[in-house]
Coordinates of C-alpha atoms and ligand atoms in Angstrom, one line a residue:
M23 CA 91.5 81.3 91.1
H24 CA 91.1 84.6 92.2
T25 CA 88.1 85.7 95.4
W26 CA 87.3 89.1 97.5
D27 CA 85.0 90.0 100.1
G28 CA 84.3 93.7 99.3
A29 CA 83.8 95.0 102.4
A30 CA 87.0 94.0 103.3
V31 CA 88.6 94.4 101.2
R32 CA 87.1 98.1 100.8
S33 CA 87.6 98.7 105.4
R34 CA 91.3 98.5 104.5
H35 CA 91.6 101.3 101.7
L36 CA 93.5 103.5 102.4
L37 CA 92.2 106.9 99.6
A38 CA 92.8 110.0 103.2
W39 CA 92.2 109.2 106.9
H40 CA 89.8 111.7 107.4
E41 CA 88.0 108.8 105.5
R42 CA 88.6 106.9 108.4
S43 CA 88.0 106.8 112.0
N44 CA 89.1 108.5 114.9
Q45 CA 89.1 105.1 116.9
D46 CA 91.7 103.9 113.9
W47 CA 94.3 107.1 113.6
E48 CA 94.6 106.9 116.8
R49 CA 95.8 103.4 116.2
M50 CA 98.2 104.0 114.2
V51 CA 99.8 107.3 115.3
L52 CA 101.1 105.4 118.3
D53 CA 101.9 102.8 115.7
T54 CA 104.0 104.0 114.3
V55 CA 106.0 104.8 118.0
A56 CA 106.3 102.0 118.7
E57 CA 107.1 101.2 115.6
Y58 CA 110.6 104.2 116.4
Q59 CA 110.9 102.9 119.4
G60 CA 111.2 99.0 118.9
K61 CA 109.1 98.9 122.0
K62 CA 106.7 96.7 120.1
Q63 CA 107.2 93.6 118.0
R64 CA 105.6 94.4 114.6
A65 CA 104.2 90.1 113.0
A66 CA 107.6 89.1 111.7
E67 CA 106.0 85.6 110.5
R68 CA 103.9 88.2 107.6
R69 CA 103.8 87.7 104.7
G70 CA 102.7 88.5 101.1
S71 CA 103.7 91.0 98.4
I72 CA 102.8 94.4 97.1
G73 CA 102.6 96.6 93.9
L74 CA 104.1 100.0 93.5
V75 CA 102.7 101.8 90.5
F76 CA 104.2 105.2 90.8
L77 CA 102.2 107.5 88.3
N78 CA 104.7 110.4 89.6
P79 CA 108.7 110.7 90.9
S80 CA 109.4 109.9 94.0
L81 CA 112.4 109.3 97.0
R82 CA 110.8 108.8 100.0
T83 CA 107.9 107.1 99.2
L84 CA 108.6 104.9 97.0
T85 CA 112.5 103.4 98.6
S86 CA 110.3 104.0 102.2
M87 CA 108.4 101.3 101.3
E88 CA 109.6 99.1 99.5
A89 CA 112.3 98.9 102.4
A90 CA 108.9 99.4 104.6
A91 CA 108.2 95.8 103.0
V92 CA 111.0 94.3 102.9
R93 CA 110.6 94.5 107.0
L94 CA 107.7 92.6 107.3
N95 CA 108.9 90.0 105.2
M96 CA 107.3 91.3 102.0
H97 CA 107.7 90.7 98.2
P98 CA 108.1 95.2 97.3
T99 CA 107.3 95.8 93.1
T100 CA 108.4 99.4 91.4
I101 CA 105.8 99.1 88.6
I102 CA 106.3 103.0 86.8
P103 CA 104.2 102.9 83.8
G104 CA 105.7 103.8 80.3
Q105 CA 109.2 102.3 81.8
G106 CA 109.0 99.0 80.5
T107 CA 104.8 98.8 80.9
W108 CA 101.9 100.3 78.9
S109 CA 100.6 103.8 79.3
F110 CA 97.9 103.8 80.3
E111 CA 94.7 105.6 80.0
W112 CA 92.1 106.6 82.4
R113 CA 89.5 107.5 80.8
D114 CA 86.4 105.8 80.6
G115 CA 84.2 105.4 76.9
V116 CA 86.7 106.1 75.3
V117 CA 88.0 104.3 72.1
M118 CA 91.6 103.5 72.4
N119 CA 93.4 103.8 69.2
A120 CA 96.0 106.7 70.2
D121 CA 99.7 105.8 71.9
R122 CA 97.7 104.8 75.7
A123 CA 97.1 101.2 75.5
E124 CA 96.4 99.3 78.8
H125 CA 93.4 100.7 80.8
I126 CA 94.1 101.6 83.9
R127 CA 91.2 98.8 84.3
E128 CA 92.1 96.2 83.0
A129 CA 95.5 97.3 84.7
V130 CA 94.1 97.7 88.1
G131 CA 92.4 94.4 87.9
V132 CA 95.8 92.5 86.6
L133 CA 97.5 93.8 89.8
S134 CA 95.1 92.6 92.4
R135 CA 95.5 89.0 91.1
Y136 CA 99.3 89.3 92.0
F137 CA 99.7 91.1 94.7
R138 CA 98.1 91.2 98.2
M139 CA 97.7 94.7 98.2
L140 CA 98.5 97.5 96.1
G141 CA 100.1 101.0 96.9
V142 CA 99.5 103.9 93.8
R143 CA 101.2 107.7 93.7
S144 CA 98.7 109.7 91.6
F145 CA 99.1 113.5 91.8
A146 CA 96.8 115.9 90.6
S147 CA 95.9 117.2 87.6
G148 CA 95.9 120.4 88.0
T149 CA 93.6 120.8 84.8
D150 CA 90.3 120.2 87.1
Y151 CA 90.3 121.6 90.1
A152 CA 86.0 119.7 90.8
A153 CA 87.8 115.9 89.3
D154 CA 91.2 117.0 92.2
R155 CA 89.2 117.6 94.7
D156 CA 86.9 114.2 93.7
E157 CA 89.5 111.7 93.8
T158 CA 88.0 110.8 90.6
R159 CA 91.7 109.5 89.8
F160 CA 91.7 107.2 92.9
R161 CA 87.7 106.6 93.1
T162 CA 88.6 105.2 89.3
I163 CA 91.5 102.7 91.5
L164 CA 89.7 101.5 94.4
D165 CA 86.6 100.9 91.8
A166 CA 88.8 98.6 89.7
A167 CA 90.8 97.3 92.3
T168 CA 90.3 93.9 94.3
V169 CA 92.9 94.0 97.2
P170 CA 93.3 97.2 99.5
V171 CA 94.9 99.6 97.5
I172 CA 96.7 102.4 99.9
S173 CA 97.7 105.9 98.5
L174 CA 101.5 106.8 98.0
E175 CA 99.9 111.0 97.4
S176 CA 97.3 111.0 95.6
A177 CA 95.7 114.4 94.1
F178 CA 94.4 115.7 97.4
Y179 CA 95.6 113.6 99.8
H180 CA 99.1 112.0 101.5
P181 CA 98.2 109.6 104.0
C182 CA 101.5 107.6 104.1
Q183 CA 102.9 111.4 104.9
A184 CA 100.8 113.0 107.9
L185 CA 100.5 110.0 109.5
A186 CA 104.6 110.3 109.8
D187 CA 104.0 113.3 110.4
A188 CA 102.1 112.8 112.9
G189 CA 104.4 109.5 114.2
M190 CA 106.9 111.9 114.4
L191 CA 105.6 114.9 116.3
H192 CA 103.0 112.8 119.7
H193 CA 107.1 111.8 119.5
R194 CA 108.3 115.2 119.9
F195 CA 106.3 116.4 122.0
K196 CA 106.0 113.1 124.0
G197 CA 102.4 112.5 122.9
A198 CA 101.5 116.1 124.8
T199 CA 100.4 117.3 121.0
A200 CA 97.4 120.0 121.6
G201 CA 97.3 122.8 121.8
R202 CA 100.9 123.6 120.2
K203 CA 101.1 126.2 117.9
F204 CA 101.3 124.9 114.3
V205 CA 102.5 126.9 111.6
L206 CA 101.2 125.4 108.3
A207 CA 104.0 128.6 106.0
W208 CA 103.9 128.9 102.2
A209 CA 106.4 129.0 100.2
Y210 CA 107.4 129.8 97.1
H211 CA 108.2 127.7 94.8
P212 CA 108.6 128.4 90.8
K213 CA 106.6 125.2 90.2
A214 CA 102.6 125.3 90.5
L215 CA 103.3 122.4 93.0
P216 CA 99.0 120.6 94.2
M217 CA 97.5 121.1 97.7
A218 CA 97.8 117.1 98.5
V219 CA 100.3 117.9 101.3
P220 CA 99.7 120.9 103.0
N221 CA 96.2 119.9 102.7
S222 CA 97.2 115.8 104.4
A223 CA 99.3 118.2 107.0
L224 CA 96.5 121.1 108.2
L225 CA 94.0 118.5 109.0
M226 CA 96.6 116.4 110.0
A227 CA 97.9 118.5 113.2
T228 CA 94.6 119.8 113.5
R229 CA 93.3 116.2 114.3
M230 CA 96.1 116.3 116.6
G231 CA 94.7 118.9 118.6
M232 CA 97.0 121.5 117.3
N233 CA 96.8 125.9 118.0
V234 CA 97.1 126.1 113.9
T235 CA 97.7 129.0 111.5
V236 CA 97.9 128.7 107.7
A237 CA 100.2 131.0 106.2
R238 CA 99.6 132.3 103.2
P239 CA 99.7 135.0 100.4
E240 CA 96.3 136.7 98.8
G241 CA 95.2 133.8 96.8
F242 CA 96.8 130.9 97.5
S243 CA 93.7 129.7 100.6
L244 CA 93.0 126.1 100.0
D245 CA 90.4 124.6 99.2
P246 CA 87.3 125.4 101.1
G247 CA 86.7 121.4 101.9
I248 CA 89.4 121.2 104.0
M249 CA 89.6 124.1 105.8
E250 CA 86.2 123.0 107.4
R251 CA 87.2 120.1 107.9
A252 CA 90.2 121.1 109.5
R253 CA 87.8 123.8 111.4
M254 CA 86.2 121.0 112.5
Y255 CA 89.1 118.6 114.5
A256 CA 90.6 122.0 115.6
S257 CA 86.9 122.7 117.6
G258 CA 86.5 118.7 118.6
H259 CA 90.3 119.7 120.5
G260 CA 88.9 123.3 121.8
Q261 CA 91.2 124.7 119.0
S262 CA 91.1 126.9 116.3
V263 CA 92.5 127.7 112.6
T264 CA 94.2 130.8 112.4
E265 CA 94.2 132.2 108.3
T266 CA 96.8 135.7 107.9
T267 CA 98.7 137.2 104.6
S268 CA 101.6 137.1 107.5
L269 CA 104.2 135.1 107.8
G270 CA 106.3 137.1 109.6
T271 CA 103.0 137.2 111.9
A272 CA 102.1 133.6 112.4
A273 CA 105.8 132.9 112.7
K274 CA 105.5 133.6 116.2
D275 CA 105.4 131.9 118.9
A276 CA 105.8 128.8 117.0
E277 CA 107.1 125.6 118.2
V278 CA 106.5 124.1 114.7
I279 CA 106.4 125.7 110.9
Y280 CA 105.7 123.3 108.4
A281 CA 107.0 124.9 105.0
K282 CA 105.0 124.1 102.0
S283 CA 104.7 125.4 98.7
W284 CA 100.8 124.8 96.7
G285 CA 100.0 126.3 93.6
A286 CA 96.8 128.8 93.9
P287 CA 94.2 128.1 92.6
L288 CA 93.9 131.0 89.9
R289 CA 95.9 128.0 89.1
Y290 CA 93.1 126.4 87.3
R291 CA 91.3 129.1 84.9
D292 CA 95.2 130.4 83.8
P293 CA 97.8 128.7 84.5
E294 CA 99.9 132.3 83.1
A295 CA 98.3 134.5 85.4
E296 CA 99.2 131.7 89.1
A297 CA 103.0 132.2 87.8
Q298 CA 102.7 135.3 87.7
L299 CA 100.9 135.8 91.3
R300 CA 103.1 133.4 92.5
E301 CA 106.3 134.9 90.8
R302 CA 105.5 138.4 93.3
H303 CA 105.5 136.8 96.9
K304 CA 109.8 134.9 96.8
Q305 CA 110.5 137.2 99.3
W306 CA 107.9 134.3 100.9
R307 CA 111.6 131.9 102.1
I308 CA 111.8 130.3 105.4
T309 CA 114.9 132.5 106.8
E310 CA 117.0 132.2 110.4
P311 CA 115.3 135.8 111.7
L312 CA 111.6 134.7 110.3
M313 CA 113.0 130.9 112.6
A314 CA 114.2 133.1 115.5
H315 CA 110.6 134.5 116.6
T316 CA 108.8 131.3 117.1
S317 CA 109.3 130.1 120.1
R318 CA 112.3 127.3 119.9
G319 CA 110.1 126.1 117.0
V320 CA 110.6 122.9 115.3
L321 CA 111.4 123.3 111.1
M322 CA 109.0 120.9 108.7
H323 CA 108.9 119.4 105.1
C324 CA 108.5 117.0 103.7
L325 CA 110.9 117.0 100.5
P326 CA 112.0 117.2 98.5
V327 CA 113.5 120.7 98.8
R328 CA 114.3 123.3 96.7
R329 CA 117.6 125.1 99.4
N330 CA 117.3 129.3 99.7
V331 CA 114.5 129.5 97.0
V332 CA 112.4 128.0 99.9
I333 CA 114.7 127.5 103.3
D334 CA 117.3 128.9 103.3
D335 CA 120.9 126.8 103.9
A336 CA 121.4 128.3 107.5
V337 CA 118.0 126.9 108.8
M338 CA 118.5 123.6 106.5
D339 CA 121.5 122.3 108.2
G340 CA 120.6 124.4 111.9
P341 CA 119.1 122.6 114.8
Q342 CA 115.7 123.8 114.4
A343 CA 115.1 121.5 111.8
V344 CA 113.9 118.2 111.7
H345 CA 113.4 116.8 108.5
L346 CA 115.6 114.4 107.9
L347 CA 114.3 112.7 111.5
Q348 CA 110.6 113.1 109.8
A349 CA 111.7 111.5 107.0
E350 CA 112.7 108.6 108.5
F351 CA 109.2 108.4 109.6
R352 CA 108.1 107.4 107.0
L353 CA 109.4 104.4 106.5
H354 CA 107.7 103.5 110.6
A355 CA 104.2 104.6 109.7
Q356 CA 104.5 103.2 106.4
V357 CA 105.4 99.6 108.1
A358 CA 102.3 100.4 109.7
I359 CA 99.8 101.1 107.5
L360 CA 101.0 97.9 106.3
A361 CA 100.6 95.8 108.8
R362 CA 97.0 97.4 109.2
A363 CA 96.3 96.7 105.1
L364 CA 97.4 93.3 105.8
G365 CA 94.6 92.4 108.3
Ligands
CP409 N1 106.8 113.4 100.5 C1 107.6 112.7 99.5 O1 106.6 112.4 99.3 O2 108.7 112.3 99.1 P1 108.8 111.8 98.0 O3 107.8 112.5 96.5 O4 110.1 112.3 97.7 O5 108.2 110.4 97.8

């Protein structure tokens, strides 16, 4: 018989790190690094299963989560709705007489009975800002689940990426991240990408005590609530968050350039106007001369990246790029996250 302890399960959900205590976050960063260094023995005898539901494409998250599960002797099952399973209906109260055969509530309820935990990727709608900001879709999943659920990237947050980035920075700077200049650098992209990664990177860097600059063109500001939380984290470390519309100025003396593209909030009201606005900023690209302005800074990108659109080949293939180490830390972070969810 399937039984569940609601409070215990909810304490192991992972939607976003800001919903978790500093103590939990700091332990997870150290666990991630410990896994990388191989100094901490993992509970290799743990067993369990995880259902990984990908409503959107992935290379890193899908494969590193499967690999992390195997490392913990867990069995991963990857589910891609619509490809061998039914397509899901999300709306409550709807008459399901169209092409979507299964409601997400039944799907998650059923999967909760098959797996010890679930991972779900569900990107932003890009059409309903309030629903994306409030994580309405992901909270429907949390509401229907009776086992811990780990976000594999939701509308506004990518906690697996954030922990991997934190672990990599902690490793790179030997634990001394506080006060270092971190630049979240907007870069042009032909599509209006979601804000989950930049939101999570900003919250991660400020929580690590870094001195953060957000460089982005006019009109590409991040959500005010995210900025406010980032400023709160920064001030807790005696740091600040600066915003600038000059990438060159931001890069000066930076120790980390975190390149990322995202769509302007305007996309929610007027996608065509947003596209026109974005097209005016093709020069926002990470180049060798830009990296030369930094304080021998490292170049981070969560990947996938469009070479010579977002970042030039010379930077991607140069000594300052750490994107592959960053991707490697996805695995270490997710081993730590799965171990946490196992309890
Ligand atoms: N960074 C990241 O989440 O990569 P994928 O989209 O390939 O999983």
